[in-house]
Coordinates of N, CA, C and O and ligand atoms in Angstrom, one line a residue:
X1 N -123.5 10.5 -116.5 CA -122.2 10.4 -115.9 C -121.3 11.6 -116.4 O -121.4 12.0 -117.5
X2 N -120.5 12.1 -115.6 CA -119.5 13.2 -116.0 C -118.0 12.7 -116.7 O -117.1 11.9 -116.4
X3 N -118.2 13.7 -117.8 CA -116.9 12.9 -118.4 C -116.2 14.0 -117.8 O -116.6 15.2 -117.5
X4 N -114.7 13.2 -117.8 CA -113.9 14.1 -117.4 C -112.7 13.9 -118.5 O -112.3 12.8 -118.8
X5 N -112.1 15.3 -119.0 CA -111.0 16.0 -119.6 C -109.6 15.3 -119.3 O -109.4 15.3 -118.0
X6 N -108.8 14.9 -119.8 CA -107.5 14.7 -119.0 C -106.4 15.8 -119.5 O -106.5 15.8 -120.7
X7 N -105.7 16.4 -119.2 CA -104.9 17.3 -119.7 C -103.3 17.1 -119.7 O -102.9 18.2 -119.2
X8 N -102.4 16.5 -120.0 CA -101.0 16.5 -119.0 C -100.1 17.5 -119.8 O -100.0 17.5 -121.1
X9 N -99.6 18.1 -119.1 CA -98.4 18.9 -119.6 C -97.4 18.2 -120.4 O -97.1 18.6 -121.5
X10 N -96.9 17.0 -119.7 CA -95.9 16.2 -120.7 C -96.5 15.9 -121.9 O -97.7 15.7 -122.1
X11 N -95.4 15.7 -123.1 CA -95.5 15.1 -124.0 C -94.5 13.8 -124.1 O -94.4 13.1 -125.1
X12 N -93.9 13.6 -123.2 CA -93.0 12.2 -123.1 C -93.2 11.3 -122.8 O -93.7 11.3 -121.7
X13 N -93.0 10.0 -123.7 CA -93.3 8.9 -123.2 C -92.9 8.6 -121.9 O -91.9 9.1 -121.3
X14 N -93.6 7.6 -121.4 CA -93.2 7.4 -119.7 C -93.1 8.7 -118.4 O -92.3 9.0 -117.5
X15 N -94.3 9.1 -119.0 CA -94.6 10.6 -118.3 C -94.8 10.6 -117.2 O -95.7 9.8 -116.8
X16 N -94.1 11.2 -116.2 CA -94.5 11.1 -114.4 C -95.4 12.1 -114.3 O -95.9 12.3 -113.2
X17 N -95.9 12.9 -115.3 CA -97.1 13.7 -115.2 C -98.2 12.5 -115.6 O -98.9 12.3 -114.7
X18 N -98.4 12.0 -116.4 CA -99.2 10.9 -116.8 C -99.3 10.4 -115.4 O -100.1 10.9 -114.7
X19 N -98.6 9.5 -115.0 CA -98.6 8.3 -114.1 C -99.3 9.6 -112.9 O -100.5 9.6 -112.8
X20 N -98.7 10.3 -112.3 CA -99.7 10.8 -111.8 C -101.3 11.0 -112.1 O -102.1 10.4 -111.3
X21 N -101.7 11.7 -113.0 CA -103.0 11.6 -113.8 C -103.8 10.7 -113.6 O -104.9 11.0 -113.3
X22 N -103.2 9.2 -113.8 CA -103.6 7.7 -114.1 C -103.8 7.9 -112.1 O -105.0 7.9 -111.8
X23 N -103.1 7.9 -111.3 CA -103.6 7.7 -109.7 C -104.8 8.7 -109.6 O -105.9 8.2 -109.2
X24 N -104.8 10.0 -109.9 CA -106.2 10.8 -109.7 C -107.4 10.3 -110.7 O -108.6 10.4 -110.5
X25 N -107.0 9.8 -111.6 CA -108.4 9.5 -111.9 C -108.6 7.8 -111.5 O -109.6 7.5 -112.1
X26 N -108.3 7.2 -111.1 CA -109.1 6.2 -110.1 C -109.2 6.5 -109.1 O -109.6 5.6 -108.4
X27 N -109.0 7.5 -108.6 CA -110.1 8.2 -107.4 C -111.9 8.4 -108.1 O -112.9 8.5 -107.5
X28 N -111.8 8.5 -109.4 CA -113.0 9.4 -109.8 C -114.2 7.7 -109.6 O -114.0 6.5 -109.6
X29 N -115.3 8.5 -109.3 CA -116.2 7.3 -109.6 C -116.6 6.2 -110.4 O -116.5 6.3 -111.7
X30 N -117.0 5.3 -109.9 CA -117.0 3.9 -110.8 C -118.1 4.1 -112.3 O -119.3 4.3 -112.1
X31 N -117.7 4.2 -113.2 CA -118.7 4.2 -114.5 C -117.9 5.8 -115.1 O -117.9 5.9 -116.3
X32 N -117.5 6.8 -114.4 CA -117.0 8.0 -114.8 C -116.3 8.1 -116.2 O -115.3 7.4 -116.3
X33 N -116.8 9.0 -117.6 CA -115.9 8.7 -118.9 C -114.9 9.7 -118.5 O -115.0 10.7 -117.8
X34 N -113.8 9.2 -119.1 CA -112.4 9.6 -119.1 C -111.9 9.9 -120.3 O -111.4 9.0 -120.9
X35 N -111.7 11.1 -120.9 CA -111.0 11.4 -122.3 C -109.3 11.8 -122.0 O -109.3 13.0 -121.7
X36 N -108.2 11.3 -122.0 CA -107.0 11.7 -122.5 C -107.0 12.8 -123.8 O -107.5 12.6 -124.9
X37 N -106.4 13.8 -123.3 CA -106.7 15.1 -124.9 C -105.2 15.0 -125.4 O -104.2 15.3 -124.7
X38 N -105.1 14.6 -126.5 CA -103.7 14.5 -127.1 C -103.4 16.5 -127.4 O -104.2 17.3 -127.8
X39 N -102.3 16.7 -127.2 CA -101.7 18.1 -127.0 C -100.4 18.6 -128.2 O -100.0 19.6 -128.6
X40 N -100.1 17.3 -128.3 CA -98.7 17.2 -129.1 C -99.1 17.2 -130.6 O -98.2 17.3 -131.4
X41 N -99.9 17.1 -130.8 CA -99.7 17.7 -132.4 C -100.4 18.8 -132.5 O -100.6 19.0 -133.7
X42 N -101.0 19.9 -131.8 CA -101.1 20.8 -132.2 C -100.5 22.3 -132.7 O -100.3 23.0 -131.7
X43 N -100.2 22.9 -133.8 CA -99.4 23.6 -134.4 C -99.6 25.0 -133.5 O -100.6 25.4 -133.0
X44 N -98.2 25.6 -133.3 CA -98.2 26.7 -132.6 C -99.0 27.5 -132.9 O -99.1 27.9 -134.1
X45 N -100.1 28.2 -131.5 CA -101.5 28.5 -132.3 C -100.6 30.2 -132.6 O -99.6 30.7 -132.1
X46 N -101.7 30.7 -133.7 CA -101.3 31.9 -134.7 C -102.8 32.8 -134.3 O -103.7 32.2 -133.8
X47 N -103.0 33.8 -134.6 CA -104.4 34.5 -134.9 C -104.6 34.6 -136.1 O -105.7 34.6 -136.5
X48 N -103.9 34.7 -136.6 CA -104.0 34.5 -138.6 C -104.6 33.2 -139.0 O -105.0 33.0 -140.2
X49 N -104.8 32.4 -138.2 CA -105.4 31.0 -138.5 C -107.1 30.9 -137.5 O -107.8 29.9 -137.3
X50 N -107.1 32.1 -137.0 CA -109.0 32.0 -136.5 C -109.5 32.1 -137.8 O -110.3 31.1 -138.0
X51 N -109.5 32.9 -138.7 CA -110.0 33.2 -139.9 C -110.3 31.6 -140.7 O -111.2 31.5 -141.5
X52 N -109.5 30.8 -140.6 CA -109.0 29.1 -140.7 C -108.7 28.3 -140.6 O -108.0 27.5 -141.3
X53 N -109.4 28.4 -139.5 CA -108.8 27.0 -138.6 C -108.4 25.9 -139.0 O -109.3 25.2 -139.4
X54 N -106.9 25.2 -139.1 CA -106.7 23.7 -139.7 C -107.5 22.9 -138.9 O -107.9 23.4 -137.8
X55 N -108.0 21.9 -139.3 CA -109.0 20.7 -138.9 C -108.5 20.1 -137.5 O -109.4 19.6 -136.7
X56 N -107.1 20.3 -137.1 CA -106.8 20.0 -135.5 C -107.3 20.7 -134.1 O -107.6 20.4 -133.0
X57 N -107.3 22.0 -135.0 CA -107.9 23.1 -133.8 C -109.1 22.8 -133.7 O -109.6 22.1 -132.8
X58 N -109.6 23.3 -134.8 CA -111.9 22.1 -134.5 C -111.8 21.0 -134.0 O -112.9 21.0 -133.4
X59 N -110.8 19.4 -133.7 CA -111.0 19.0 -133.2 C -110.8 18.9 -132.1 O -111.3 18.1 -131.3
X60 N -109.7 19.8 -131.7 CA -109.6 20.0 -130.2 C -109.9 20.6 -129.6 O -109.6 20.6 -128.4
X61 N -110.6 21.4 -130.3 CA -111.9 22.4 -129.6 C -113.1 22.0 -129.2 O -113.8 22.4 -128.3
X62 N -113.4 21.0 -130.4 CA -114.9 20.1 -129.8 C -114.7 19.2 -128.7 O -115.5 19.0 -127.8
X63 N -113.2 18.4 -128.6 CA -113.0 17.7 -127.4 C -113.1 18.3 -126.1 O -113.5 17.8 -125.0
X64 N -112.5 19.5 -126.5 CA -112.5 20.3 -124.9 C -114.2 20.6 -124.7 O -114.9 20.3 -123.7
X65 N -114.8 21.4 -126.0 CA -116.3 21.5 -125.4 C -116.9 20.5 -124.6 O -117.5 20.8 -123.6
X66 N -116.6 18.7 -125.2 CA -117.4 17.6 -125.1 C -117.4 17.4 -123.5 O -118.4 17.1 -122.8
X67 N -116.1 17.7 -123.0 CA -116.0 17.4 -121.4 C -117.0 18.5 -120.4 O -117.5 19.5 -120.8
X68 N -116.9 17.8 -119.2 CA -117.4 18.7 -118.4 C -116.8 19.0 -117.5 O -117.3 19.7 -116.7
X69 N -115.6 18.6 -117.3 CA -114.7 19.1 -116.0 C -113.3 18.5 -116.7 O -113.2 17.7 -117.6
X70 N -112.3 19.2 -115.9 CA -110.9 19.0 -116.7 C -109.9 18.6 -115.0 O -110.0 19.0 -113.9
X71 N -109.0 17.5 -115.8 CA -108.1 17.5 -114.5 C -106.8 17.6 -115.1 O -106.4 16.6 -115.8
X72 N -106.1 18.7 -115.0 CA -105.1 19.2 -115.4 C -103.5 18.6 -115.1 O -103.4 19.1 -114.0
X73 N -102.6 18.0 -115.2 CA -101.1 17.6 -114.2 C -100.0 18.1 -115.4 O -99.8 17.6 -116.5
X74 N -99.2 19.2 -114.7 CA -98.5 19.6 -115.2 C -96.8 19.1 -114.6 O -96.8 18.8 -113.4
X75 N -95.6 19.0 -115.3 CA -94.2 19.3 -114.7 C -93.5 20.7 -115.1 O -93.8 21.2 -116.2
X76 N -92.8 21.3 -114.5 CA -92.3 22.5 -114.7 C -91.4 22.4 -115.9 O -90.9 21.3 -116.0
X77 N -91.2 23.3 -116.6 CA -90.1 23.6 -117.4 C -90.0 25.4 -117.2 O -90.7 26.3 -117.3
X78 N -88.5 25.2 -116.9 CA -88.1 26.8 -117.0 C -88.7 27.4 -115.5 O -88.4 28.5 -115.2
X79 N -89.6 26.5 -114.7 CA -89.9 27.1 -113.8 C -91.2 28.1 -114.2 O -91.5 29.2 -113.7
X80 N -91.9 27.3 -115.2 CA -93.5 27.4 -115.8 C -93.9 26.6 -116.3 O -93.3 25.5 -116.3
X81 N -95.2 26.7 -116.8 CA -95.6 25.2 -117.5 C -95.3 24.9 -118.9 O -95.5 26.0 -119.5
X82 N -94.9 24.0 -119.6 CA -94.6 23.6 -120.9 C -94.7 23.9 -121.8 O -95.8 23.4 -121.9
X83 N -94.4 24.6 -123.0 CA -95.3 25.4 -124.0 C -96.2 24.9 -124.8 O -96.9 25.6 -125.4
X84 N -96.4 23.1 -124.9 CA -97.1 22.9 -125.4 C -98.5 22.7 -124.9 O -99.6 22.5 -125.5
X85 N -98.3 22.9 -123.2 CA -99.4 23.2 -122.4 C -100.1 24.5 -122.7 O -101.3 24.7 -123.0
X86 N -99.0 25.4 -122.5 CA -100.1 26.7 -122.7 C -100.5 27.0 -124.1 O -101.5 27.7 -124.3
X87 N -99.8 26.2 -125.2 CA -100.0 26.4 -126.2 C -101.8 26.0 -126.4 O -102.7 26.6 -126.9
X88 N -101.8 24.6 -125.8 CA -103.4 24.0 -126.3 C -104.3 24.5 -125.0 O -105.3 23.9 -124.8
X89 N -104.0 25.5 -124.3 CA -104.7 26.3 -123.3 C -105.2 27.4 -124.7 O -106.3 27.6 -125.2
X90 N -104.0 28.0 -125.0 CA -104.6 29.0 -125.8 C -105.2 29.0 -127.3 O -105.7 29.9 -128.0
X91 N -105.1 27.5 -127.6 CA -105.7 27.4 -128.8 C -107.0 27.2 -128.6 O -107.8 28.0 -129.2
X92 N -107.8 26.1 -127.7 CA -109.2 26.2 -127.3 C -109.6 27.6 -126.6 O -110.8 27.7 -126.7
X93 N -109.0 28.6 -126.2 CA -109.6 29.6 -126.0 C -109.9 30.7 -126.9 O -110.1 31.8 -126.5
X94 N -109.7 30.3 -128.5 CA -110.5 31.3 -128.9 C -111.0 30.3 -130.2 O -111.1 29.1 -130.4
X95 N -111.1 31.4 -131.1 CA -111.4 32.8 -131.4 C -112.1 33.7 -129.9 O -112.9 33.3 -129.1
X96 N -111.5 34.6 -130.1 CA -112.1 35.5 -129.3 C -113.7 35.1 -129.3 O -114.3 34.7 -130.2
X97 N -114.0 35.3 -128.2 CA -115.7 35.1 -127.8 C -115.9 33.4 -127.7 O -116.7 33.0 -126.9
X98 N -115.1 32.5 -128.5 CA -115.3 31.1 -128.0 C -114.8 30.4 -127.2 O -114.7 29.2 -127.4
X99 N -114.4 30.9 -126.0 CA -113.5 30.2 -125.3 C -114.0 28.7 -124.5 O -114.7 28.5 -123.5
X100 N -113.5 28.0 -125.5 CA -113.9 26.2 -125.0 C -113.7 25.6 -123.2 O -113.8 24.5 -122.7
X101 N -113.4 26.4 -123.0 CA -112.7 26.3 -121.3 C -114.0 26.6 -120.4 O -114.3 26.2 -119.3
X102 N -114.5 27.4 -121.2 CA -115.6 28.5 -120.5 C -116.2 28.1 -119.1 O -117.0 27.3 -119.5
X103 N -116.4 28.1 -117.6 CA -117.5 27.5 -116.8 C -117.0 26.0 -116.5 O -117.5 25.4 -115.6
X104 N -116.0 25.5 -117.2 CA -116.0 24.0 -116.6 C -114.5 23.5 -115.2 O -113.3 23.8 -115.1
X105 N -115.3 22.8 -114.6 CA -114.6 22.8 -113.4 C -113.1 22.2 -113.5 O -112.8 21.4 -114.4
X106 N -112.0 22.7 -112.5 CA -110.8 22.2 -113.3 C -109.9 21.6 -111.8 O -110.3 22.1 -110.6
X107 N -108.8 20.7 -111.9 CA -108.1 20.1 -111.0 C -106.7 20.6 -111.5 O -106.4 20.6 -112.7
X108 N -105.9 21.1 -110.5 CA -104.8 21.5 -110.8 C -104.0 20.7 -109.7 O -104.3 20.6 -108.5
X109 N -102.8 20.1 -110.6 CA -101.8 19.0 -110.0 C -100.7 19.3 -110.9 O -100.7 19.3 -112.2
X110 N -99.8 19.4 -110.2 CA -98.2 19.9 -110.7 C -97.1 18.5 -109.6 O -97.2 18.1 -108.4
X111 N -96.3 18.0 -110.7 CA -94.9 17.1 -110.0 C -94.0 17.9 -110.6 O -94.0 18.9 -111.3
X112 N -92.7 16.9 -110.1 CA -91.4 17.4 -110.8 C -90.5 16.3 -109.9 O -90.6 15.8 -108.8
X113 N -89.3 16.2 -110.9 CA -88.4 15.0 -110.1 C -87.6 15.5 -108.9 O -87.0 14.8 -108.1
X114 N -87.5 17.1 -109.0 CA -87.2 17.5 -107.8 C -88.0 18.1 -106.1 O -89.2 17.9 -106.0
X115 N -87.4 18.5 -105.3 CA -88.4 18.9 -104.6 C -88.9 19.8 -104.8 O -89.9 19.6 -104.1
X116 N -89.0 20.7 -105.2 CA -90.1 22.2 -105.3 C -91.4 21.7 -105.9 O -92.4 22.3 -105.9
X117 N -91.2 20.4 -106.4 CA -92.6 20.0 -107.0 C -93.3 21.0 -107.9 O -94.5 21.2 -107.8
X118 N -92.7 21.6 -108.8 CA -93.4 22.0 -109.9 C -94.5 22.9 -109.5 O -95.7 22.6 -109.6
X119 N -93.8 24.3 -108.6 CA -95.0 25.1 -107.9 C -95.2 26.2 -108.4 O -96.2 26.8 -108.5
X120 N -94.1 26.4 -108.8 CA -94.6 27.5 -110.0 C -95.3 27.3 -111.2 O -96.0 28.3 -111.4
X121 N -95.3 27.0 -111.4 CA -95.8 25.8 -113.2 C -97.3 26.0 -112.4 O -98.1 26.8 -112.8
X122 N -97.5 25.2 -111.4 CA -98.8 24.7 -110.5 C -99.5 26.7 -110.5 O -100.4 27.1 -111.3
X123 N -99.2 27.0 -110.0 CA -99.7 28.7 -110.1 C -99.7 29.6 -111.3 O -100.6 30.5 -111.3
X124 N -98.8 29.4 -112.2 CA -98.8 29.7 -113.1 C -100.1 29.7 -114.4 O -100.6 30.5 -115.2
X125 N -100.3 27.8 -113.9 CA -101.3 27.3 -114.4 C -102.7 28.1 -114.1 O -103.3 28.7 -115.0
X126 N -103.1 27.8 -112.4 CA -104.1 28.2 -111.8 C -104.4 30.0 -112.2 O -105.5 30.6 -112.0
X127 N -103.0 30.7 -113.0 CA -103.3 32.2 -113.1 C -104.1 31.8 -114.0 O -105.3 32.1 -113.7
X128 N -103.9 31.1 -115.6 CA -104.6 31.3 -116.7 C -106.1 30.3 -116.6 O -106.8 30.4 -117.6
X129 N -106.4 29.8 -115.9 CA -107.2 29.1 -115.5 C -108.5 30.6 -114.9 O -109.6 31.0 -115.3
X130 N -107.8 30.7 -114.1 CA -108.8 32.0 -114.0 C -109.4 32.8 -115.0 O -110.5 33.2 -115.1
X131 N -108.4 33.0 -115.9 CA -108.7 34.1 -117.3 C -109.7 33.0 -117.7 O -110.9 33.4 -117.6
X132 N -109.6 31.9 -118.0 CA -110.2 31.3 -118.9 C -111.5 30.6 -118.5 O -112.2 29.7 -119.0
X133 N -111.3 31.4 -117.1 CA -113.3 31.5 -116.4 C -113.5 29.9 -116.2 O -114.4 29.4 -116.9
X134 N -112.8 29.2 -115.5 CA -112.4 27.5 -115.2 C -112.8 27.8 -113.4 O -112.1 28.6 -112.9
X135 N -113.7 27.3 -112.8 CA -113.6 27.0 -111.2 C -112.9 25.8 -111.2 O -113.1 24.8 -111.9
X136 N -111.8 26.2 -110.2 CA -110.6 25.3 -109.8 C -110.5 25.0 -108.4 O -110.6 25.9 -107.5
X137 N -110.4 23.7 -108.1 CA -110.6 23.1 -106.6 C -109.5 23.7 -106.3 O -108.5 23.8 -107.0
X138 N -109.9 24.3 -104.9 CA -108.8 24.4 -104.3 C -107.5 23.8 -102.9 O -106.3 23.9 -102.7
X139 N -108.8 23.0 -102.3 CA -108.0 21.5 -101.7 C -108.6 20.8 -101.6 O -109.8 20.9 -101.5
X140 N -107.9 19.7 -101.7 CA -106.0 19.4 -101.3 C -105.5 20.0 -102.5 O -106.1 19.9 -103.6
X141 N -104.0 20.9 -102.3 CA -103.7 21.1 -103.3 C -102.7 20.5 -103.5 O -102.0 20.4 -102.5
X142 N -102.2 19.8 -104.9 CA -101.5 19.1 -105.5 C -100.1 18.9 -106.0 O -99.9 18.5 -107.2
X143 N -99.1 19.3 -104.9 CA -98.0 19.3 -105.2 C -97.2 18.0 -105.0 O -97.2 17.5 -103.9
X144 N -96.6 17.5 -106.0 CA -96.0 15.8 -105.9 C -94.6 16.2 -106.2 O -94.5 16.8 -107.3
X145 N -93.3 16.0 -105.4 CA -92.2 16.4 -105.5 C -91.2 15.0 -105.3 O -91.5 14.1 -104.5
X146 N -90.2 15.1 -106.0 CA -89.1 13.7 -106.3 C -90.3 12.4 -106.6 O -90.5 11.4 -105.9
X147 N -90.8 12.9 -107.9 CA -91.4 12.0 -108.4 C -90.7 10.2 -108.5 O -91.2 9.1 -108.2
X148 N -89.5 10.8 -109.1 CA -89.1 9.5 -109.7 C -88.6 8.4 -108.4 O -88.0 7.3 -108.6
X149 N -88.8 8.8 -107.2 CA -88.7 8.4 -106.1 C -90.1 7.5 -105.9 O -89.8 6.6 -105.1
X150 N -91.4 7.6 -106.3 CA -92.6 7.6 -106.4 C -93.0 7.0 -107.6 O -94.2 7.2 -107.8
X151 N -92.6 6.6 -108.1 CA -92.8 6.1 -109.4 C -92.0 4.5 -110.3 O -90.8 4.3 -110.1
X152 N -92.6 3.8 -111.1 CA -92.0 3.0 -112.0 C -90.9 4.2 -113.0 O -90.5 5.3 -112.8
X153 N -90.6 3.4 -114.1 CA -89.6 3.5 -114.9 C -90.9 4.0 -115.9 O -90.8 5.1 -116.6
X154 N -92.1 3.3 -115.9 CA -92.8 3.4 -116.7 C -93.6 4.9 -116.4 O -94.4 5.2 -117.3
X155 N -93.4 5.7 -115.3 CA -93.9 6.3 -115.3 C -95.2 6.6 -114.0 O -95.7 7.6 -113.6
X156 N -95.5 5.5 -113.7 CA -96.8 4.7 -112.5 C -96.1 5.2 -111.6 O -94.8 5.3 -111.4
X157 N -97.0 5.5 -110.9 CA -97.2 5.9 -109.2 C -96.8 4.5 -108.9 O -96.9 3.7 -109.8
X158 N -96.2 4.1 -107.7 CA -96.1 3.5 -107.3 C -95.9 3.5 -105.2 O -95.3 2.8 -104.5
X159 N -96.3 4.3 -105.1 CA -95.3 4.4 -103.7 C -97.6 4.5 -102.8 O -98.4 5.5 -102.8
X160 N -97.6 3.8 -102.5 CA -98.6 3.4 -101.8 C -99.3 5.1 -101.2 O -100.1 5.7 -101.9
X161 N -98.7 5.5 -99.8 CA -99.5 6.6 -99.7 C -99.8 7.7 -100.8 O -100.8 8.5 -100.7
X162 N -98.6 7.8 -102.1 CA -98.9 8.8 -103.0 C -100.1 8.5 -103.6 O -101.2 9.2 -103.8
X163 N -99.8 6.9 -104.0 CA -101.5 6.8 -104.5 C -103.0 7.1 -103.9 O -104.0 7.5 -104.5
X164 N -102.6 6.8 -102.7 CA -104.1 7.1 -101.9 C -104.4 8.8 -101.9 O -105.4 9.4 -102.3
X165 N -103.5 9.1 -101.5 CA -103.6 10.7 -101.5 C -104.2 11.4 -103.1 O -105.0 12.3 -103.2
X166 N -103.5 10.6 -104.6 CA -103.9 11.0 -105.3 C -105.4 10.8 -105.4 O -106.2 11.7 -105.5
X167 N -105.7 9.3 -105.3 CA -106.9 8.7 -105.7 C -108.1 9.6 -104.6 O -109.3 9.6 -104.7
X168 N -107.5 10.3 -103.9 CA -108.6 10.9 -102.5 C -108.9 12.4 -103.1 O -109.9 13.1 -102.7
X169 N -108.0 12.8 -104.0 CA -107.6 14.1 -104.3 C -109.0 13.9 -105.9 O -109.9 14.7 -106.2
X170 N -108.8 13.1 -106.2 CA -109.9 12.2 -107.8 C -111.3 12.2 -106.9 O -111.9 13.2 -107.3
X171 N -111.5 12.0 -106.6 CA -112.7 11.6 -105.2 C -113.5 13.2 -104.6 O -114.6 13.5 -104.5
X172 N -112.4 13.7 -104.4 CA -112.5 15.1 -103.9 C -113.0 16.1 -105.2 O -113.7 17.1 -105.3
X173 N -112.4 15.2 -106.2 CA -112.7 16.7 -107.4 C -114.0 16.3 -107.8 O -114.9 17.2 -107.9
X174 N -114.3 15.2 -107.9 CA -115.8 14.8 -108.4 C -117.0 15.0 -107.6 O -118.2 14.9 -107.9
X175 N -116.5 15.3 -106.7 CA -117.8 16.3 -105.8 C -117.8 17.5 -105.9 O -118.9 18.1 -105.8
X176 N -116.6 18.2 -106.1 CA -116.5 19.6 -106.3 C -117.1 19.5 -107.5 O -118.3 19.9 -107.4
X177 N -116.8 19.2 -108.8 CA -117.4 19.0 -109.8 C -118.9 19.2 -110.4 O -119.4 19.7 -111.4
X178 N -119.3 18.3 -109.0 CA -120.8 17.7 -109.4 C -121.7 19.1 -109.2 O -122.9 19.0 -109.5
X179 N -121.3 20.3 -108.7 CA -121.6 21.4 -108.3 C -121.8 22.3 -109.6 O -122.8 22.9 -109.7
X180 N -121.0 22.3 -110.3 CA -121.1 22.7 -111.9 C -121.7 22.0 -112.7 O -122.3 22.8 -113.3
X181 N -122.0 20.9 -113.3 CA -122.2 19.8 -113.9 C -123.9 19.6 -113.7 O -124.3 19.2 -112.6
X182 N -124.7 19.9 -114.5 CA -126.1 19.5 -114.4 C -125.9 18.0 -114.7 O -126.9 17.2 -114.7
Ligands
FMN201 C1 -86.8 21.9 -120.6 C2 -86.9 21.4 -119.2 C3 -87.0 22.3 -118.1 C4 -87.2 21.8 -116.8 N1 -87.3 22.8 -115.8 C5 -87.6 22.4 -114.6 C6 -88.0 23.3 -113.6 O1 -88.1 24.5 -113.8 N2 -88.4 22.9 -112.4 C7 -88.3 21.5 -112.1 O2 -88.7 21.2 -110.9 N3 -88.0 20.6 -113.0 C8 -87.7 21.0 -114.2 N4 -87.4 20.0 -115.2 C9 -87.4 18.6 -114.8 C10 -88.8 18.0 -114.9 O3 -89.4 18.2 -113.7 C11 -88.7 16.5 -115.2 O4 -88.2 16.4 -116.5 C12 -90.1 15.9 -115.1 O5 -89.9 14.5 -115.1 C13 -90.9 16.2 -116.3 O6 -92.2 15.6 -116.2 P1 -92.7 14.4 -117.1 O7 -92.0 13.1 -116.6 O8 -94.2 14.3 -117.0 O9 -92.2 14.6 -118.5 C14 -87.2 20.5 -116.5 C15 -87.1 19.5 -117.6 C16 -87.0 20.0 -118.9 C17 -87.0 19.0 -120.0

């Protein structure tokens, strides 16, 4: 079975990036493993610390190896993606020559509580995704705009067509997927 990576750009409780996440992956198939990658404690990565890696980078470098495809959901900040997103982008990609990203297939999904839906952030994303040698679906592509219109308090999708579209978009990656994936 294919596990799949979860990624979200938020680190806030009651994340409309989460709640999105949570609709795309019950699209994914029945029995499919599911890892959430915690992002928020990792220390702003340095190059002075490849030489020594604290014990968080090794483990969040083995987590990213362990997956086989990643489904990414970012919200914009600044009109890019979050820094602690790119941060744990760039800490699994090295030391130089290890880049834990390497080859594995990836879903790119951007919200935001306004309408532009988090499209820069969303492209932004898909630029470093390329460096980091990731094949990335390319539709349907994933823009979810006035989230909180679409959503609980808690964060949950709730607005019926958003769900299906997400859960179809989950559905869609796991075939693209299965193309990479021995
Ligand atoms: C520092 C900061 C910058 C933001 N910049 C943008 C932005 O550039 N574009 C946008 O659409 N929303 C922006 N927002 C609003 C976010 O889209 C909104 O907070 C969203 O709910 C965050 O996603 P989350 O619920 O997963 O945390 C910003 C929010 C913060 C906190």
């Amino acid at each position: 079975m294919t596990k799949y990576g979860v990624v979200v750009g938020s680190t806030r409780k009651n994340s409309y990036s989460e709640g999105v996440a949570k609709a795309i992956v019950a699209g994914l198939p029945e029995g499919s493993e599911v890892n959430y990658l915690n992002i928020a404690d990792l220390p702003l990565y340095n190059q002075d610390l490849d030489a020594n890696s604290p014990a968080v980078y090794d483990e969040f470098r083995a987590a990213v190896q362990a997956q086989d495809a990643f489904i990414f959901v970012t919200p914009e900040h600044n009109r890019n993606i979050p820094a602690a997103l790119k941060n744990a982008l760039d800490v699994a990609s090295r030391p130089w020559g290890q880049n834990s990203w390497a080859g594995k297939p990836a879903l790119v999904a951007s919200q935001s509580i306004s309408g532009i839906s988090g499209v820069l952030a969303h492209h932004s994303l898909r630029q470093t995704l390329v460096f980091l040698d990731m094949p990335t679906m390319q539709q349907p592509e994933l823009y979810i705009g006035n989230t909180m219109q679409l959503a609980d308090e808690e964060g949950n999708i709730t607005n019926e067509g958003t769900k299906e579209f997400l859960a179809g978009a989950g559905k869609s990656f796991s075939e693209f997927a299965a193309k990479f994936v021995d």
